[in-house]
Tab-separated table of C-alpha atoms in Angstrom:
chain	number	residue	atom	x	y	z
T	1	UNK	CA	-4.200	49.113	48.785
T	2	UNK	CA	-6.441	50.094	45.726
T	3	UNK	CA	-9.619	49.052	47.382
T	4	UNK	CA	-8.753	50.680	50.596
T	5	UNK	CA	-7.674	54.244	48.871
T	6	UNK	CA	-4.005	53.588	50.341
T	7	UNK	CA	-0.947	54.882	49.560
T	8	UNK	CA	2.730	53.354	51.386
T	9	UNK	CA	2.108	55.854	53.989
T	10	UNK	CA	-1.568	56.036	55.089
T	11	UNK	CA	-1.323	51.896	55.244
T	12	UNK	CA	1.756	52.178	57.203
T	13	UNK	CA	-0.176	54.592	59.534
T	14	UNK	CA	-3.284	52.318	59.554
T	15	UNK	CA	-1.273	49.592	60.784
T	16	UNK	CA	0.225	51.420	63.444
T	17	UNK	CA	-2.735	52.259	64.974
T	18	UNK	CA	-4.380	49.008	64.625
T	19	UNK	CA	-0.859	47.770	65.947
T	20	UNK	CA	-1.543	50.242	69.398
T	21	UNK	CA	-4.912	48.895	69.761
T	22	UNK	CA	-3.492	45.456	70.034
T	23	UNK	CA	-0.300	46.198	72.179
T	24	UNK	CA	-0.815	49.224	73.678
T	25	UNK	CA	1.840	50.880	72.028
T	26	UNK	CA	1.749	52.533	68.727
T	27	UNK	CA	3.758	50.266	65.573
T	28	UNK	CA	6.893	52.346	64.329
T	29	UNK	CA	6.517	51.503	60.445
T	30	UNK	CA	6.496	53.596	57.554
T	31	UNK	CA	6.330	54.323	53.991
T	32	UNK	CA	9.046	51.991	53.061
T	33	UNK	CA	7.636	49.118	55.522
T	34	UNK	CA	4.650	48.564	53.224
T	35	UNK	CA	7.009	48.692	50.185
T	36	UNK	CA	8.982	45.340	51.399
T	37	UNK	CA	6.051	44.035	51.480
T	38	UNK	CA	4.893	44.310	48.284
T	39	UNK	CA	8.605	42.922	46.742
T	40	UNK	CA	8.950	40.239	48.844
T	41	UNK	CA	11.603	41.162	50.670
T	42	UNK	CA	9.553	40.594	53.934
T	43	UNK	CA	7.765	37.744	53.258
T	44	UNK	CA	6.554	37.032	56.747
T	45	UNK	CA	6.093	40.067	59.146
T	46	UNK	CA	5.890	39.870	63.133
T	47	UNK	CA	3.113	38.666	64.326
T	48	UNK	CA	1.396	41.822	65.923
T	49	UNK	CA	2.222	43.413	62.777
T	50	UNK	CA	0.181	40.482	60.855
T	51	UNK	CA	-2.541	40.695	63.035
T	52	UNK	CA	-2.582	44.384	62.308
T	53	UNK	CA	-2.754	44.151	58.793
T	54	UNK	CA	-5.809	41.383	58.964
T	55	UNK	CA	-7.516	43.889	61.075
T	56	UNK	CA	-6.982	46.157	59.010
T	57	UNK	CA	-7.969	45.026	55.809
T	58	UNK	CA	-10.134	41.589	56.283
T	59	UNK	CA	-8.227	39.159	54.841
T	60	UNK	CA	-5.462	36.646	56.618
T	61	UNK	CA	-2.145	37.349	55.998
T	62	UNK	CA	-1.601	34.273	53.746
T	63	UNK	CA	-4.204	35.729	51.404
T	64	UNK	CA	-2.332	39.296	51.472
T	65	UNK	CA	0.592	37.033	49.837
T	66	UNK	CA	2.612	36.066	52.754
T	67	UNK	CA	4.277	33.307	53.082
T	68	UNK	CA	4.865	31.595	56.667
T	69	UNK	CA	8.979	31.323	57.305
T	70	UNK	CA	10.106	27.582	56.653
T	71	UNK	CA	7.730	27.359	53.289
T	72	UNK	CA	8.122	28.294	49.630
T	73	UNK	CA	5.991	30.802	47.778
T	74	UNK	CA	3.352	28.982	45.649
T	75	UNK	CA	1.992	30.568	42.408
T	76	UNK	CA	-1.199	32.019	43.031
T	77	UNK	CA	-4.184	31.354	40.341
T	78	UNK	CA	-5.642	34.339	38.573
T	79	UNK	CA	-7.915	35.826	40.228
T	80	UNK	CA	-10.924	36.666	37.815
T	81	UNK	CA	-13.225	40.097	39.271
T	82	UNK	CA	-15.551	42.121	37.801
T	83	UNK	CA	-13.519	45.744	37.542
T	84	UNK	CA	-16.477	47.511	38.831
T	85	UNK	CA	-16.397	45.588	41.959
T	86	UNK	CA	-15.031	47.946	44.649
T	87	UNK	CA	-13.868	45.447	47.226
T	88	UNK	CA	-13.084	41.867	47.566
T	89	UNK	CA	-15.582	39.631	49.406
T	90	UNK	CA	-13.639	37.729	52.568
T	91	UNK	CA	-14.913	34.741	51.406
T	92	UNK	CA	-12.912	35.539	47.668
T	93	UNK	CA	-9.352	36.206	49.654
T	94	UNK	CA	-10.116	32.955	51.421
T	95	UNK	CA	-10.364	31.194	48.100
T	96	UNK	CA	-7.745	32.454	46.673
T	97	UNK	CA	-5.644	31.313	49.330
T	98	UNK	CA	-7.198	27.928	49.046
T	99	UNK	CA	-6.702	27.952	44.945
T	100	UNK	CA	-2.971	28.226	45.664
T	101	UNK	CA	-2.880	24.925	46.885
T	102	UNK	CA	-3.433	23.534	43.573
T	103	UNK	CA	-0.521	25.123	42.020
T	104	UNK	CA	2.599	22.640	41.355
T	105	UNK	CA	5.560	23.305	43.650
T	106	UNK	CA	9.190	22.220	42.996
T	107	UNK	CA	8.871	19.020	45.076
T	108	UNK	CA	6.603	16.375	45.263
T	109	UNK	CA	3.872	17.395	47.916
T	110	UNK	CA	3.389	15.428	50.748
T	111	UNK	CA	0.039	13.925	51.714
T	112	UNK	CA	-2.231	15.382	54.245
T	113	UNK	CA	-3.906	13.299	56.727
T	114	UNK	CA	-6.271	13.263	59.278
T	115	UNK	CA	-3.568	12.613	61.575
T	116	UNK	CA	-2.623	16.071	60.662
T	117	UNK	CA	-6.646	17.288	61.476
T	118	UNK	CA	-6.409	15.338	64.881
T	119	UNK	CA	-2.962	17.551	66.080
T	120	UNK	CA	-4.871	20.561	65.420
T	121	UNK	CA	-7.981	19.139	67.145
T	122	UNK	CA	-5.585	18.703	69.880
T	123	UNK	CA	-4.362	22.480	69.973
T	124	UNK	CA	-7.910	23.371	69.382
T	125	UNK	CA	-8.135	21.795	73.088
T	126	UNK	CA	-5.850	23.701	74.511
T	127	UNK	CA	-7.195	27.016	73.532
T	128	UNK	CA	-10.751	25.527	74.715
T	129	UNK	CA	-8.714	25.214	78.087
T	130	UNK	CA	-7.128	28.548	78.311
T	131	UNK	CA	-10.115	30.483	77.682
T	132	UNK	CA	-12.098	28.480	80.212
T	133	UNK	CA	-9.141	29.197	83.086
T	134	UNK	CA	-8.569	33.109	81.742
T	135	UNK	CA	-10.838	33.912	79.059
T	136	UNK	CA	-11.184	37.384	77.073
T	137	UNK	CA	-6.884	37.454	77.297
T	138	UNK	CA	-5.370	38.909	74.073
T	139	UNK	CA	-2.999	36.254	73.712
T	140	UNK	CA	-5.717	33.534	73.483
T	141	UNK	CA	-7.198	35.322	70.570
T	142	UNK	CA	-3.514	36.024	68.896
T	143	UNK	CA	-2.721	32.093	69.454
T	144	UNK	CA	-6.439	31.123	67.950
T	145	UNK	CA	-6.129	33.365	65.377
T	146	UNK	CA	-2.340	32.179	64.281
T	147	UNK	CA	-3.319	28.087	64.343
T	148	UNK	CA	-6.458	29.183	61.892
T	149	UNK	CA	-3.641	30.754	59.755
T	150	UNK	CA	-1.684	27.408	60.691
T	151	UNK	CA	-4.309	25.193	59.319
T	152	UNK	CA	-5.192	26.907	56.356
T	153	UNK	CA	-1.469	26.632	55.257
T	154	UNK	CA	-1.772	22.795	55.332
T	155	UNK	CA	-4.044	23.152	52.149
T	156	UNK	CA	-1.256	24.622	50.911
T	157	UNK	CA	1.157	21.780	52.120
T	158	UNK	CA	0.417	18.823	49.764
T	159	UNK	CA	-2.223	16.519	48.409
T	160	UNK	CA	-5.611	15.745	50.373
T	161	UNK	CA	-8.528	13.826	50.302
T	162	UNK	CA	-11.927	16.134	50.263
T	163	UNK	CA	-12.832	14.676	53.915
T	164	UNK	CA	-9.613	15.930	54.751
T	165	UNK	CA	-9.921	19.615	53.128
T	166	UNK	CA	-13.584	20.397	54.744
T	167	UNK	CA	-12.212	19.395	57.763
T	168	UNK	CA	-9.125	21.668	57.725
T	169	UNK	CA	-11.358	24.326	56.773
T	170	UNK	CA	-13.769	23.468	59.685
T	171	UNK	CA	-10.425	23.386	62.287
T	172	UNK	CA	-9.630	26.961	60.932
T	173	UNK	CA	-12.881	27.898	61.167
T	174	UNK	CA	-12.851	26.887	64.515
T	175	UNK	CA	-9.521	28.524	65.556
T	176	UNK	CA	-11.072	31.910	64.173
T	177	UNK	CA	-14.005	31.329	66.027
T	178	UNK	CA	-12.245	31.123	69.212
T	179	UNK	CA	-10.287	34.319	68.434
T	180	UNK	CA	-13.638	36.038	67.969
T	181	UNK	CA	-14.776	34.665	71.182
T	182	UNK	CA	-11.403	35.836	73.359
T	183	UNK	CA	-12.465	39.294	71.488
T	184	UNK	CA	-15.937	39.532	72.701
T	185	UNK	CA	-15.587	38.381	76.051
T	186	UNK	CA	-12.438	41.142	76.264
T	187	UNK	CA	-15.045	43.302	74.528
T	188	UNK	CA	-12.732	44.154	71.699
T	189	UNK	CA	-16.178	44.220	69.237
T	190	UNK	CA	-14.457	45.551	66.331
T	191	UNK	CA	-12.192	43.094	66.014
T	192	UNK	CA	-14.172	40.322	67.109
T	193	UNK	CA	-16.130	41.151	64.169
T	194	UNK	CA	-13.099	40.747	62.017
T	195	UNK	CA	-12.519	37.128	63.176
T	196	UNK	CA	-16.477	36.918	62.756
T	197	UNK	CA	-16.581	37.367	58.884
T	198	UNK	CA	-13.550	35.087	58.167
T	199	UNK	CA	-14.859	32.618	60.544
T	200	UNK	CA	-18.178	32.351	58.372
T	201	UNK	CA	-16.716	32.131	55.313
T	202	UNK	CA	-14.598	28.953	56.359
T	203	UNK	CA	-17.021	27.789	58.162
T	204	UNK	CA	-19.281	28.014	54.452
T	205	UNK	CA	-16.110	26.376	52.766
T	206	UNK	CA	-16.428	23.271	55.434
T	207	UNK	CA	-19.849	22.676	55.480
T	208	UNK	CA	-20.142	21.445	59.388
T	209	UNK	CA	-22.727	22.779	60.807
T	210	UNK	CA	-21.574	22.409	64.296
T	211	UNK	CA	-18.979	24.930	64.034
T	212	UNK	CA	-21.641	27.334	61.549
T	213	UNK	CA	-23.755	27.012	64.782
T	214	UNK	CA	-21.120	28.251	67.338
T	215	UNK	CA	-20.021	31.310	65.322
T	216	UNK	CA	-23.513	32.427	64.779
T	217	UNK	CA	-24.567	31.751	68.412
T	218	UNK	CA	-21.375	33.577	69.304
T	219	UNK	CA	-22.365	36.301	67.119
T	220	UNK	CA	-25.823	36.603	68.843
T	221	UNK	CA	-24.105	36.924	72.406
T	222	UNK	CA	-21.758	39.654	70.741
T	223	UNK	CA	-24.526	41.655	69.379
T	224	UNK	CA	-26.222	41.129	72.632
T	225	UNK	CA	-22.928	42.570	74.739
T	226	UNK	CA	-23.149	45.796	72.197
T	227	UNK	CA	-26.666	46.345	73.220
T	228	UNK	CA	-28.070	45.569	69.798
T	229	UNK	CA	-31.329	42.871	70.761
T	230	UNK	CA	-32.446	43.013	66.852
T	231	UNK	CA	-29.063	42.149	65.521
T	232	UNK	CA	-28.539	39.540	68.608
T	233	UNK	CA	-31.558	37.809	67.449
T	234	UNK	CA	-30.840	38.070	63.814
T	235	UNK	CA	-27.635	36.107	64.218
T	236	UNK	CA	-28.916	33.624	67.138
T	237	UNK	CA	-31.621	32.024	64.235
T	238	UNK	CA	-29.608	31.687	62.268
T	239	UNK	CA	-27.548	29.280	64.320
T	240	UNK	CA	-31.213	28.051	65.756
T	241	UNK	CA	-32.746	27.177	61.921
T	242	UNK	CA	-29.696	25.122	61.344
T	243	UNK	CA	-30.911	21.377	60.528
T	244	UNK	CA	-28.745	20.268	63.462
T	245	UNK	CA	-30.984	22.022	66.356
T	246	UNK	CA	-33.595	19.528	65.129
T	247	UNK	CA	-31.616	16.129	64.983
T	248	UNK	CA	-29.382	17.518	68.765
T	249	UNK	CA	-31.871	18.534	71.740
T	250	UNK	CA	-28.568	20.179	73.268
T	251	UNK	CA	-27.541	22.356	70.193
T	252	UNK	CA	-31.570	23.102	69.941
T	253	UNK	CA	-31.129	23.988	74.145
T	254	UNK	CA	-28.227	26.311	73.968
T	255	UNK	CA	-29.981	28.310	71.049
T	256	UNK	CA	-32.840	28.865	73.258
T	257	UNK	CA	-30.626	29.552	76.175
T	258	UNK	CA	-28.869	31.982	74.365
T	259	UNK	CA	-32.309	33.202	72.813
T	260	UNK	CA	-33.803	33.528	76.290
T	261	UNK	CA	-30.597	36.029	77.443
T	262	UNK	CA	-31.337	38.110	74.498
T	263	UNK	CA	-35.028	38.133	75.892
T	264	UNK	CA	-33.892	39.773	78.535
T	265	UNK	CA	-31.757	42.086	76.956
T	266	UNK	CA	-34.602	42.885	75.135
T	267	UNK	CA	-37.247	43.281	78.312
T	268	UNK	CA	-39.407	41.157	77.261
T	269	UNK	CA	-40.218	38.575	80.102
T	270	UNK	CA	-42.764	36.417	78.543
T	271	UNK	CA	-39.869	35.819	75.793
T	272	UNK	CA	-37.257	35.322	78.508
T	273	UNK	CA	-39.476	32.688	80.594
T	274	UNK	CA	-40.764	30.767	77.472
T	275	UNK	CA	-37.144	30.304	75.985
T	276	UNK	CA	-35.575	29.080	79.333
T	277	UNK	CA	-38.674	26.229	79.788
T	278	UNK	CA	-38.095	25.288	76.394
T	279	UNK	CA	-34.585	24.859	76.827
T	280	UNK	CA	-34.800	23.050	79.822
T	281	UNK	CA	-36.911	20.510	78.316
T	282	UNK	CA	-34.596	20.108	75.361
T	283	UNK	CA	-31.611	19.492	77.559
T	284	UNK	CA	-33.553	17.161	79.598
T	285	UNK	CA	-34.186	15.212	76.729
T	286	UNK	CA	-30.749	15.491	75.340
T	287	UNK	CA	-28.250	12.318	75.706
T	288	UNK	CA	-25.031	12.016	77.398
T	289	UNK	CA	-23.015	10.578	74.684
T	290	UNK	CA	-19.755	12.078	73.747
T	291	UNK	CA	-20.259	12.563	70.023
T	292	UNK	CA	-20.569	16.086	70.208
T	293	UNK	CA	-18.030	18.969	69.476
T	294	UNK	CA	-15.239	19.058	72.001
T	295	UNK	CA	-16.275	22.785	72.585
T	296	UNK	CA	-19.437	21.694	72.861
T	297	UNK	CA	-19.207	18.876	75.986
T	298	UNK	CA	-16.475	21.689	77.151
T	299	UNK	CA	-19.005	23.972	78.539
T	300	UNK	CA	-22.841	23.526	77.945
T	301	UNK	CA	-24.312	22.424	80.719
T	302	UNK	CA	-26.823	23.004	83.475
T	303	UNK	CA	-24.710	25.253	85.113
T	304	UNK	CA	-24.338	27.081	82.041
T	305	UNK	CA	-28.071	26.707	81.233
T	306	UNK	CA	-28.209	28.774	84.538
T	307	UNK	CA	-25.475	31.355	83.902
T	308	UNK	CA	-27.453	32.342	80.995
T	309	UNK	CA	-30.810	32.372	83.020
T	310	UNK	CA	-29.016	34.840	85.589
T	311	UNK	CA	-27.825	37.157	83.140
T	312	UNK	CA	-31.550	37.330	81.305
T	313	UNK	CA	-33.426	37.741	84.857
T	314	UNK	CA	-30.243	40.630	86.151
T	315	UNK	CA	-31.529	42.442	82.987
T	316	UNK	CA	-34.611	42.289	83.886
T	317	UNK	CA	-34.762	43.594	87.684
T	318	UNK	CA	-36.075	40.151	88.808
T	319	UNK	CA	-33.305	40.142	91.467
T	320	UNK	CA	-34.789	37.532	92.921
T	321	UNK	CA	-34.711	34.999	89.811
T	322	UNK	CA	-31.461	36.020	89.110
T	323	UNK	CA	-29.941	35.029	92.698
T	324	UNK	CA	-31.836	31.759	92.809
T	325	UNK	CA	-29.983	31.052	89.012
T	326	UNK	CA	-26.478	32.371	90.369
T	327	UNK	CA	-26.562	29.909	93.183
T	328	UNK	CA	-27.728	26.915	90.928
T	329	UNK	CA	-25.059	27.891	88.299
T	330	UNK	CA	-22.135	28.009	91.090
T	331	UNK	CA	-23.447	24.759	92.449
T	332	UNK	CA	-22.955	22.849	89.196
T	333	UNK	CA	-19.729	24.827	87.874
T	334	UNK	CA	-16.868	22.129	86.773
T	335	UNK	CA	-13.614	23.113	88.437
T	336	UNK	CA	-12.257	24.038	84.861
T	337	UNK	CA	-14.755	26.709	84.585
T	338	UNK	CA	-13.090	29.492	85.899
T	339	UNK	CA	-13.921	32.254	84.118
T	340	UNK	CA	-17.459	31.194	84.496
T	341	UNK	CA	-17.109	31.198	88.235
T	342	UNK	CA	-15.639	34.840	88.013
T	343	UNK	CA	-18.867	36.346	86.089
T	344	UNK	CA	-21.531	34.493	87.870
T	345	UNK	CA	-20.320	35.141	91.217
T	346	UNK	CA	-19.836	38.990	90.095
T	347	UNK	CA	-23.578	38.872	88.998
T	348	UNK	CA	-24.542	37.317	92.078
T	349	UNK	CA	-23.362	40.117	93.487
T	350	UNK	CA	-25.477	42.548	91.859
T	351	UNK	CA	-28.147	41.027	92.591
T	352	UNK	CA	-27.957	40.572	96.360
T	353	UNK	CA	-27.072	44.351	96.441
T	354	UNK	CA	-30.388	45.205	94.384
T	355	UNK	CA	-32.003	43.463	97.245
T	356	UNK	CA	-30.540	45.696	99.943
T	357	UNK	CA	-28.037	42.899	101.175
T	358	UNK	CA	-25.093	45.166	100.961
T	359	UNK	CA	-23.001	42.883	103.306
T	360	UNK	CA	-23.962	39.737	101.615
T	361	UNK	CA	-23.572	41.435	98.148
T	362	UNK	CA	-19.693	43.088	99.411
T	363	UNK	CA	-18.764	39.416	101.252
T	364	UNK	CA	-19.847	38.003	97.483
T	365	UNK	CA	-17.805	40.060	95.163
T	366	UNK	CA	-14.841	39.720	97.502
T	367	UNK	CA	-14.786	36.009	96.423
T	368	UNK	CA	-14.030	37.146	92.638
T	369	UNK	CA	-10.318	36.752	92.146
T	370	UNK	CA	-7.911	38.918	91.697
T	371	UNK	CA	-6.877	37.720	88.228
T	372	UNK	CA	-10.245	37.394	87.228
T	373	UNK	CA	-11.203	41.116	89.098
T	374	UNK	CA	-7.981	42.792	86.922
T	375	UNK	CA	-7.156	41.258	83.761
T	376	UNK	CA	-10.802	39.958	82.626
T	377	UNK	CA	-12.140	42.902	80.821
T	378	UNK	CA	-16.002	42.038	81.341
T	379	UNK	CA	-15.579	41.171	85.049
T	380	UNK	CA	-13.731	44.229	85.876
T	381	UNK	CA	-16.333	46.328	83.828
T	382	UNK	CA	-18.837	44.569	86.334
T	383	UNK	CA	-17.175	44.917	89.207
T	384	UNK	CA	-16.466	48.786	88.912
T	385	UNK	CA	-20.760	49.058	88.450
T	386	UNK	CA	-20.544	47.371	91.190
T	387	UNK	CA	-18.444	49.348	93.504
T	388	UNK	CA	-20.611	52.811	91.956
T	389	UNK	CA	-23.929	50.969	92.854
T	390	UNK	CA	-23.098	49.929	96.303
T	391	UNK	CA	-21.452	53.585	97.374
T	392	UNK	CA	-25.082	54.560	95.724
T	393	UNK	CA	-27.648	52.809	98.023
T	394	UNK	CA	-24.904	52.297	101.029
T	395	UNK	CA	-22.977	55.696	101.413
T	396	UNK	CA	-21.061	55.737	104.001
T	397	UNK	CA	-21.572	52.316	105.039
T	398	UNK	CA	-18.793	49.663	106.688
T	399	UNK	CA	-19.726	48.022	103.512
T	400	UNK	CA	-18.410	50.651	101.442
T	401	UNK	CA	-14.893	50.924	103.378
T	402	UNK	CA	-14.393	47.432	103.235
T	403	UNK	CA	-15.041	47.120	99.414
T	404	UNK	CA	-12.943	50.293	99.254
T	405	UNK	CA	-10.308	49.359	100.552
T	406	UNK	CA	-10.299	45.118	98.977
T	407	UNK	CA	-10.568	46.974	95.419
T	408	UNK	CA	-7.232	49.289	96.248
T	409	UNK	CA	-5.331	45.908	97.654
T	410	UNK	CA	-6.593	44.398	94.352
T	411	UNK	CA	-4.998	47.362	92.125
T	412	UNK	CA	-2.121	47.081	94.419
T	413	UNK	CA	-1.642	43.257	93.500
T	414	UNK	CA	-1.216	44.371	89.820
C-alpha cells in the first residue's frame, strides 16, 4: 500500500474495479475489507477478489501474505531493500514467497516429489486441452493462474530436492504462462501483461528454457495483436537467441513462424517470405520424437506453420497467399484444434471476400461456430470486420441478407 500511494479506501476501490473488469460487475468492498487483510483475519480472500488484488498490484496473492485455506502461516524471512527503492521488483515478491519455505513450521515437513511435479504436469494438460477446444475463456486463465499459485505453495509444503524446486518453479511458470495466453487471445492485454512479468520471473527462477521460450514467443504474438511490430520483435528474439533454437529445428521453426507473422504485421514482404522458407526448412528437418514440451507436440505443426503464414499474407493484401495457407492449415488441423479451426476459417473468409467471392466468403464464415462466433473474443472481433466489409463491397446483395440474418440467429442462440 506504501508503494502504490494507497490508503484502506483507494485499494478497496482499486480492487473493485479491477474486480468489474474481471466479472463484469463492480466488487462491493471497502475501507474495512483491506483492513482484515492486513490482521489476518481474512487470510484467504475469494478468488475473483485474489485475482483482483494480483492485478492490481503485481505480485501473487501468496506473496501479499495470504495463506491458502487448509495450510498454516509460515514466518516470512526479512526482507532486506534499499529505502530509496520505490517499488518492489516481481521477481523480489516471488522470492520472498519462495524464502518462506525455508522457515521451520510446527510439524515435520513432508517431502516433495516429482510425483507431486507429474500431477501438476497432468493439470497442466488439461488446461492445454481447454484452451485448444475454447480458448481466450476467462475461466481458463482464472484456473491457470490459481494452479501457478497451487504450485508455488508446494515450495512452501516441505523439503525438496533442487531438481524438484526448478521444476515446480518451471510448472508455475507454465500455469502463468497459460493464463497470459487465455488473456491475449481474449485480448485482455493489460492483464495478460500481468501474468507476463510473473511468468518471466519464474520462468528465471527455473532455468528451462523451453518454457522461457514460450512466454517470450507468446509475448511477441501479444505485442503483435496490440499493433506494436518493434516491441513484437523485441520479445520474439529473445525467445529466438535462446540456446535451445539451435540444438531443436522445431523451437528454431516456430520462432521464425512467429517472426514471419510479425513480418507481416510489419509490411515488410521480403521479411515475411524469408522467415516462412526458413521455417519450413527447419521443421522439415526437425524429428518426430516425443521429447518435447507437452505444449509444444500440443499444437506446432504444419497446420499451424500455415495458420501463421495466413495471418502474415491477410496483413499483407496478398489475398491470394493467404487463401492458399487457410486451406492447407484446415487440411492438416487435428480434431482437438478447435479454436484454431474457428480463426483460420474466419480468415479464410476475409480473404475470399477481398477477392470479390462474396458468396464463397458468406458460405465460409457461416461454418464458424456459434460458440466460437460469440464467446471467443478475437473471432467475434473478426467476424464483426467481417460483416462491415462485406455490406461494404456487396450492399444490398443476397449475400448480405443471408449473413444478416445467420449473425441475428447467432445472437439469438446466446
Amino acid at each position: 500500500m506504501n508503494e502504490h500511494g494507497h490508503s484502506s479506501n483507494s485499494l478497496a476501490d482499486a480492487v473493485n474495479t479491477a474486480v468489474g473488469r474481471l466479472t463484469g460487475r463492480t466488487g462491493g468492498l471497502d475501507g474495512s475489507s483491506v483492513r482484515s487483510w492486513k490482521a489476518g483475519r481474512v487470510r484467504w480472500p475469494k478468488s475473483a477478489t485474489r485475482k483482483a488484488l494480483e492485478d492490481v498490484t503485481g505480485l501473487s496473492a501468496t506473496a501479499l501474505g495470504f495463506v491458502p485455506r487448509g495450510r498454516t502461516r509460515s514466518t516470512p524471512a526479512a526482507l532486506q531493500e534499499d529505502p530509496d527503492m520505490k517499488r518492489r521488483t516481481l521477481v523480489g515478491g516471488i522470492a520472498a514467497a519462495a524464502a518462506a519455505a525455508a522457515a521451520p513450521g510446527t510439524s515435520a515437513p513432508r517431502r516433495i516429489s516429482m510425483g507431486d511435479v507429474d500431477r501438476l504436469q497432468h493439470r497442466f494438460g488439461e488446461i492445454i486441452a481447454s484452451d485448444h477446444r475454447h480458448g481466450g475463456q476467462l475461466g481458463i486463465e482464472q484456473r491457470a493462474a490459481a494452479l501457478a499459485d497451487e504450485a508455488l505453495n508446494l515450495q512452501n509444503a516441505g523439503s525438496a530436492s533442487q531438481r524438484v524446486r526448478s521444476s515446480l518453479y518451471a510448472s508455475a511458470a507454465a500455469f502463468r504462462s497459460s493464463a497470459m495466453w487465455a488473456a491475449i487471445d481474449g485480448r485482455r492485454y493489460d492483464i495478460a501483461k500481468a501474468h507476463m512479468r510473473e511468468a518471466q520471473a519464474l520462468a528465471e527462477m527455473s532455468g528451462d528454457q523451453a518454457i522461457k521460450f514460450r512466454i517470450w514467443s507468446h509475448a511477441g504474438t501479444m505485442y503483435r495483436h496490440m499493433g506494436r511490430p518493434a516491441d513484437a520483435f523485441a520479445a520474439n528474439d529473445v525467445a529466438r537467441n535462446l540456446h535451445l533454437t539451435r540444438r531443436d529445428p522445431l523451437f528454431a521453426s516456430l520462432g521464425l513462424a512467429r517472426q514471419g507473422a510479425i513480418h507481416g504485421a510489419a509490411q515488410d514482404r521480403t521479411g515475411t517470405r524469408r522467415a516462412f522458407e526458413q521455417a519450413q526448412d527447419a521443421m522439415l528437418r526437425a524429428d518426430h520424437a516425443d521429447y518435447r514440451p507437452m505444449w509444444m507436440l500440443a499444437f506446432y505443426d504444419q497446420a499451424e506453420l500455415d495458420s501463421l503464414a495466413l495471418s502474415a499474407y491477410l496483413s499483407l493484401g496478398d489475398y491470394q497467399t493467404a487463401e492458399f495457407h487457410a486451406h492447407r492449415c484446415l487440411s492438416a488441423l487435428r480434431p482437438h484444434m478447435v479454436r484454431s479451426r474457428a480463426i483460420t476459417t474466419t480468415r479464410l473468409a476475409h480473404a475470399q471476400l477481398a477477392q470479390g467471392a462474396s458468396d464463397a466468403a458468406t458460405a465460409t464464415a457461416m461454418k464458424v461456430s456459434v460458440d466460437a462466433a460469440t464467446q471467443h473474443a478475437r473471432v467475434a472481433r473478426m467476424l464483426q470486420e467481417f460483416g462491415a466489409a462485406l455490406r461494404a463491397t456487396a450492399p444490398g446483395s443476397s449475400s448480405v441478407h443471408t449473413w444478416t440474418e445467420h449473425a441475428a440467429a447467432w445472437r439469438m442462440a446466446t
